[in-house]
Each structure stands twice: as structure tokens, then as C-alpha cells.
Amino acid sequence: MIRHLVPKPVKEFLRQLLHIIHVPGDWFYCTLHGVKWRYDWVLLGWPLFRKAPGSSILIGRRFKAVSKIPYNSIGVFQPVLINAFGKGSVIEIGDDVGISGCSITAHRRITIGNRVLIGSGVLITDSDAHPINPAFRQDAHYIGIAPVEIGDDVFLGARAIILKGVHIGNGAVVGAGAVVTKDVPPFAIVAGNPAREIGNTRKVTLKQFIES
């Protein structure tokens, strides 16, 4: 109740003050993990950055990562994990991307566009993690790998899973808990396991949104 009584200018001043206080720690943490930090980032709890030899993690402007429970309405059960796991692998994230407690792991390449929102507990991976054929289960050379590409203005609902080789088109929405195994067309709304198209974001009017 008290926070609702604080004037907006005071809230903004406190927000800026807290940001300035965290700047040295955020810069040092990101630099230590080989990630180029930007002043306009908001890190609510530190993400877990992991980089294999020769790999890259490239993140754009105004990045926001939520790794602590109090800062997400449904909570998070892990810090944000950004894991360039394969030798020479690349994770590239555009501008104005918001992430909460999700896991992004690339053996080869994962590309995320601009203005993408990624909900709590989302898993994005470009590999099977282990060979599918049990005869080769212990041999990493037989792991299935295919790049993942997520377009601009995409929303990935909480606990969704994006599997290898998937391309999600601009403006699409992936429902909570969906398992995406195939490409998603631009502006499509998909849900379920496996995910299937159930609507189109361009056909959702403001009136429908308010009444839903």
C-alpha cells in the first residue's frame, strides 16, 4: 500500500539511484564472464553467463533480466541462464528484450530479435542435449543440432519450450507451457504439446483483449 502513495517523480529518482548503485557490480560481473555490458541494462539479480572457448554472447540495448522471485508476478525458479555451450557457438539477443528466469543454451546458434518478451521458466535450446539413438547415447558427436531463430516482437509464455531448428516469425505468441517443435508463422498464436496454431495476433482487437 505504501508504494502506491509514493509520487512518480520520487519513484523514478529511487529507481535511478538504485541503478547507479548497481552499475559497478553489474559491469564487473559481466566483464568477468566475457559479456559486453551496457549502461541501459537492468539486471534484477545476476544472470548466469556461460561461454565455451571461442563462443559469443551478444546482447543489445535496454536488456532486462529478472533472476529473483520478487521481481516477477509469478516468480522464477532459477536465475536467467545464457549458455553458449558449444565451441564457437553464438547467442545473439536484440534490443529491448525482457527475460525472466529462463534458460537459453546454444550448441551452435540462437538468435533472438528486438522487443522480445520471454516468460518465467522458458527453455530455448538448439540441440537434443543427448543423442536420440540409445546406441550412441554417450557419444556427443551424434547430438542433433540446428539453429533457432526468434523474430522481432515475439512473446514466449511462461514454461514454454522452444526446440532445435525452430524459426518463430515476427509478432508471434507462444502460449504458456507450449512445446514448439516446428516453425511458427509471423503473428501466429500457438499453444499445446506439440504446439499448434490457434489464432493470429493481428486479429485480436483491443475490445476482445479488454473483455477476455
Protein backbone atom coordinates (compact mmCIF):
# COMPACT_ATOMS: atom_id res chain seq x y z
CA MET A 1 0.00 0.00 0.00
CA ILE A 2 2.80 2.45 0.87
CA ARG A 3 4.44 2.22 -2.55
CA HIS A 4 1.19 3.37 -4.21
CA LEU A 5 1.37 6.59 -2.19
CA VAL A 6 4.87 7.48 -3.41
CA PRO A 7 4.75 10.16 -6.17
CA LYS A 8 6.01 9.08 -9.60
CA PRO A 9 8.96 11.53 -9.62
CA VAL A 10 10.16 10.06 -6.32
CA LYS A 11 9.79 6.51 -7.66
CA GLU A 12 11.80 7.41 -10.75
CA PHE A 13 14.51 9.06 -8.62
CA LEU A 14 14.77 5.97 -6.40
CA ARG A 15 14.88 3.71 -9.45
CA GLN A 16 17.70 5.72 -11.00
CA LEU A 17 19.57 5.79 -7.68
CA LEU A 18 19.36 2.02 -7.29
CA HIS A 19 20.51 1.60 -10.90
CA ILE A 20 23.56 3.80 -10.30
CA ILE A 21 24.42 1.86 -7.13
CA HIS A 22 24.36 -1.44 -9.03
CA VAL A 23 26.34 -0.20 -12.06
CA PRO A 24 29.87 -1.07 -10.82
CA GLY A 25 28.86 -4.57 -9.74
CA ASP A 26 26.94 -5.30 -12.95
CA TRP A 27 29.81 -4.06 -15.13
CA PHE A 28 32.38 -6.11 -13.23
CA TYR A 29 30.22 -9.26 -13.23
CA CYS A 30 29.51 -9.13 -16.97
CA THR A 31 33.12 -8.30 -17.85
CA LEU A 32 34.32 -11.18 -15.69
CA HIS A 33 32.13 -13.54 -17.73
CA GLY A 34 33.18 -12.14 -21.11
CA VAL A 35 29.91 -10.34 -21.88
CA LYS A 36 29.88 -6.72 -23.05
CA TRP A 37 27.75 -4.80 -20.53
CA ARG A 38 25.67 -1.74 -21.40
CA TYR A 39 24.68 1.06 -19.05
CA ASP A 40 20.98 0.85 -20.01
CA TRP A 41 20.65 -2.78 -18.89
CA VAL A 42 18.51 -3.69 -15.89
CA LEU A 43 19.73 -6.83 -14.11
CA LEU A 44 17.44 -7.83 -11.25
CA GLY A 45 19.72 -10.48 -9.86
CA TRP A 46 22.71 -11.56 -11.93
CA PRO A 47 22.13 -13.90 -14.89
CA LEU A 48 24.32 -16.99 -15.20
CA PHE A 49 26.57 -16.48 -18.24
CA ARG A 50 28.50 -19.50 -19.53
CA LYS A 51 30.79 -19.44 -22.55
CA ALA A 52 32.67 -22.28 -24.21
CA PRO A 53 36.01 -21.49 -25.90
CA GLY A 54 35.53 -19.24 -28.92
CA SER A 55 31.82 -18.73 -28.25
CA SER A 56 29.98 -15.39 -28.14
CA ILE A 57 27.12 -13.87 -26.17
CA LEU A 58 25.94 -10.66 -27.83
CA ILE A 59 23.17 -8.62 -26.20
CA GLY A 60 21.67 -5.35 -27.40
CA ARG A 61 20.41 -2.21 -25.72
CA ARG A 62 17.95 -1.88 -22.84
CA PHE A 63 18.19 -5.55 -21.91
CA LYS A 64 16.22 -6.58 -18.80
CA ALA A 65 16.84 -9.87 -16.99
CA VAL A 66 14.85 -10.95 -13.92
CA SER A 67 16.60 -13.61 -11.84
CA LYS A 68 14.95 -13.03 -8.45
CA ILE A 69 11.49 -14.10 -7.29
CA PRO A 70 10.18 -10.71 -6.03
CA TYR A 71 10.55 -9.05 -9.43
CA ASN A 72 8.23 -11.34 -11.41
CA SER A 73 4.49 -11.63 -10.78
CA ILE A 74 4.52 -15.46 -10.96
CA GLY A 75 8.02 -15.86 -9.57
CA VAL A 76 11.10 -17.50 -11.04
CA PHE A 77 12.56 -20.87 -10.06
CA GLN A 78 16.04 -20.18 -11.45
CA PRO A 79 18.24 -17.27 -12.49
CA VAL A 80 18.35 -16.37 -16.18
CA LEU A 81 20.82 -18.80 -17.79
CA ILE A 82 22.51 -17.76 -21.05
CA ASN A 83 24.76 -20.63 -22.04
CA ALA A 84 26.91 -20.59 -25.20
CA PHE A 85 27.71 -24.25 -24.67
CA GLY A 86 29.28 -25.34 -27.95
CA LYS A 87 32.75 -24.37 -29.09
CA GLY A 88 32.33 -21.33 -31.34
CA SER A 89 28.60 -21.11 -30.59
CA VAL A 90 26.73 -17.80 -30.72
CA ILE A 91 23.81 -16.39 -28.75
CA GLU A 92 22.64 -13.08 -30.17
CA ILE A 93 19.90 -11.05 -28.44
CA GLY A 94 18.49 -7.82 -29.90
CA ASP A 95 17.36 -4.55 -28.34
CA ASP A 96 14.60 -4.08 -25.72
CA VAL A 97 14.43 -7.75 -24.78
CA GLY A 98 12.98 -8.79 -21.42
CA ILE A 99 13.71 -12.18 -19.86
CA SER A 100 12.58 -13.79 -16.60
CA GLY A 101 14.19 -16.89 -15.11
CA CYS A 102 14.62 -18.71 -18.41
CA SER A 103 17.27 -20.99 -19.89
CA ILE A 104 18.91 -20.32 -23.27
CA THR A 105 21.50 -22.89 -24.37
CA ALA A 106 23.25 -22.90 -27.74
CA HIS A 107 25.48 -25.61 -29.17
CA ARG A 108 25.61 -23.69 -32.47
CA ARG A 109 23.45 -20.57 -32.72
CA ILE A 110 20.37 -18.97 -31.15
CA THR A 111 19.19 -15.61 -32.47
CA ILE A 112 16.55 -13.53 -30.65
CA GLY A 113 15.17 -10.37 -32.27
CA ASN A 114 14.14 -6.99 -30.90
CA ARG A 115 11.38 -6.32 -28.35
CA VAL A 116 11.01 -9.99 -27.44
CA LEU A 117 9.44 -10.95 -24.10
CA ILE A 118 10.46 -14.30 -22.59
CA GLY A 119 8.40 -15.56 -19.65
CA SER A 120 9.45 -17.30 -16.47
CA GLY A 121 10.81 -20.80 -16.93
CA VAL A 122 11.06 -20.74 -20.73
CA LEU A 123 13.58 -23.16 -22.23
CA ILE A 124 15.26 -22.41 -25.58
CA THR A 125 17.77 -24.90 -26.95
CA ASP A 126 19.26 -25.63 -30.36
CA SER A 127 20.16 -29.25 -29.60
CA ASP A 128 18.77 -32.55 -28.29
CA ALA A 129 21.36 -32.42 -25.46
CA HIS A 130 21.93 -36.18 -25.89
CA PRO A 131 21.84 -38.50 -28.93
CA ILE A 132 18.37 -39.90 -29.60
CA ASN A 133 19.59 -43.37 -30.63
CA PRO A 134 20.39 -45.27 -27.39
CA ALA A 135 23.32 -47.00 -29.09
CA PHE A 136 25.07 -43.63 -29.30
CA ARG A 137 23.64 -42.05 -26.15
CA GLN A 138 27.08 -41.46 -24.59
CA ASP A 139 28.71 -40.04 -27.74
CA ALA A 140 28.33 -36.27 -28.09
CA HIS A 141 29.21 -36.45 -31.80
CA TYR A 142 25.70 -37.80 -32.53
CA ILE A 143 23.76 -34.99 -30.85
CA GLY A 144 21.15 -33.41 -33.13
CA ILE A 145 21.80 -29.67 -33.53
CA ALA A 146 20.00 -27.00 -35.58
CA PRO A 147 19.98 -23.19 -35.09
CA VAL A 148 16.99 -21.44 -33.50
CA GLU A 149 15.74 -18.05 -34.69
CA ILE A 150 13.15 -15.94 -32.88
CA GLY A 151 11.89 -12.85 -34.73
CA ASP A 152 11.02 -9.36 -33.52
CA ASP A 153 8.09 -8.63 -31.17
CA VAL A 154 7.64 -12.26 -30.14
CA PHE A 155 6.12 -13.21 -26.77
CA LEU A 156 7.05 -16.57 -25.24
CA GLY A 157 4.69 -17.52 -22.40
CA ALA A 158 5.87 -18.99 -19.11
CA ARG A 159 7.30 -22.53 -19.19
CA ALA A 160 7.23 -22.73 -22.99
CA ILE A 161 9.89 -24.91 -24.64
CA ILE A 162 11.50 -23.97 -27.96
CA LEU A 163 13.35 -26.91 -29.51
CA LYS A 164 16.13 -27.15 -32.08
CA GLY A 165 15.71 -25.89 -35.63
CA VAL A 166 12.63 -23.77 -34.88
CA HIS A 167 12.05 -20.39 -36.53
CA ILE A 168 9.43 -18.17 -34.84
CA GLY A 169 8.16 -15.37 -37.05
CA ASN A 170 7.78 -11.70 -36.12
CA GLY A 171 4.89 -10.81 -33.82
CA ALA A 172 4.07 -14.40 -32.86
CA VAL A 173 2.87 -15.55 -29.43
CA VAL A 174 3.75 -18.90 -27.88
CA GLY A 175 1.31 -19.91 -25.15
CA ALA A 176 2.35 -20.87 -21.64
CA GLY A 177 3.67 -24.43 -21.43
CA ALA A 178 3.71 -24.93 -25.20
CA VAL A 179 6.32 -27.24 -26.74
CA VAL A 180 7.38 -25.80 -30.08
CA THR A 181 8.88 -28.39 -32.44
CA LYS A 182 8.12 -26.73 -35.80
CA ASP A 183 8.33 -23.25 -37.33
CA VAL A 184 5.77 -20.67 -36.19
CA PRO A 185 4.47 -18.25 -38.88
CA PRO A 186 4.61 -14.48 -38.27
CA PHE A 187 1.80 -13.22 -35.98
CA ALA A 188 0.58 -16.74 -35.20
CA ILE A 189 -0.63 -17.71 -31.73
CA VAL A 190 0.40 -21.28 -30.89
CA ALA A 191 -0.31 -23.45 -27.84
CA GLY A 192 -0.19 -27.06 -26.69
CA ASN A 193 2.19 -30.03 -26.88
CA PRO A 194 3.18 -30.16 -29.64
CA ALA A 195 2.31 -26.53 -30.30
CA ARG A 196 -0.40 -25.85 -32.90
CA GLU A 197 -1.69 -22.60 -34.32
CA ILE A 198 -4.86 -21.43 -32.53
CA GLY A 199 -5.09 -17.78 -33.59
CA ASN A 200 -3.46 -14.69 -35.03
CA THR A 201 -2.19 -11.70 -33.06
CA ARG A 202 -3.31 -9.22 -35.74
CA LYS A 203 -6.93 -10.37 -35.32
CA VAL A 204 -7.02 -9.70 -31.57
CA THR A 205 -8.76 -6.34 -31.17
CA LEU A 206 -8.49 -4.04 -28.17
CA LYS A 207 -12.16 -4.78 -27.35
CA GLN A 208 -11.50 -8.55 -27.32
CA PHE A 209 -8.46 -8.01 -25.14
CA ILE A 210 -10.40 -5.97 -22.56
CA GLU A 211 -13.27 -8.49 -22.47
CA SER A 212 -11.06 -11.57 -22.20
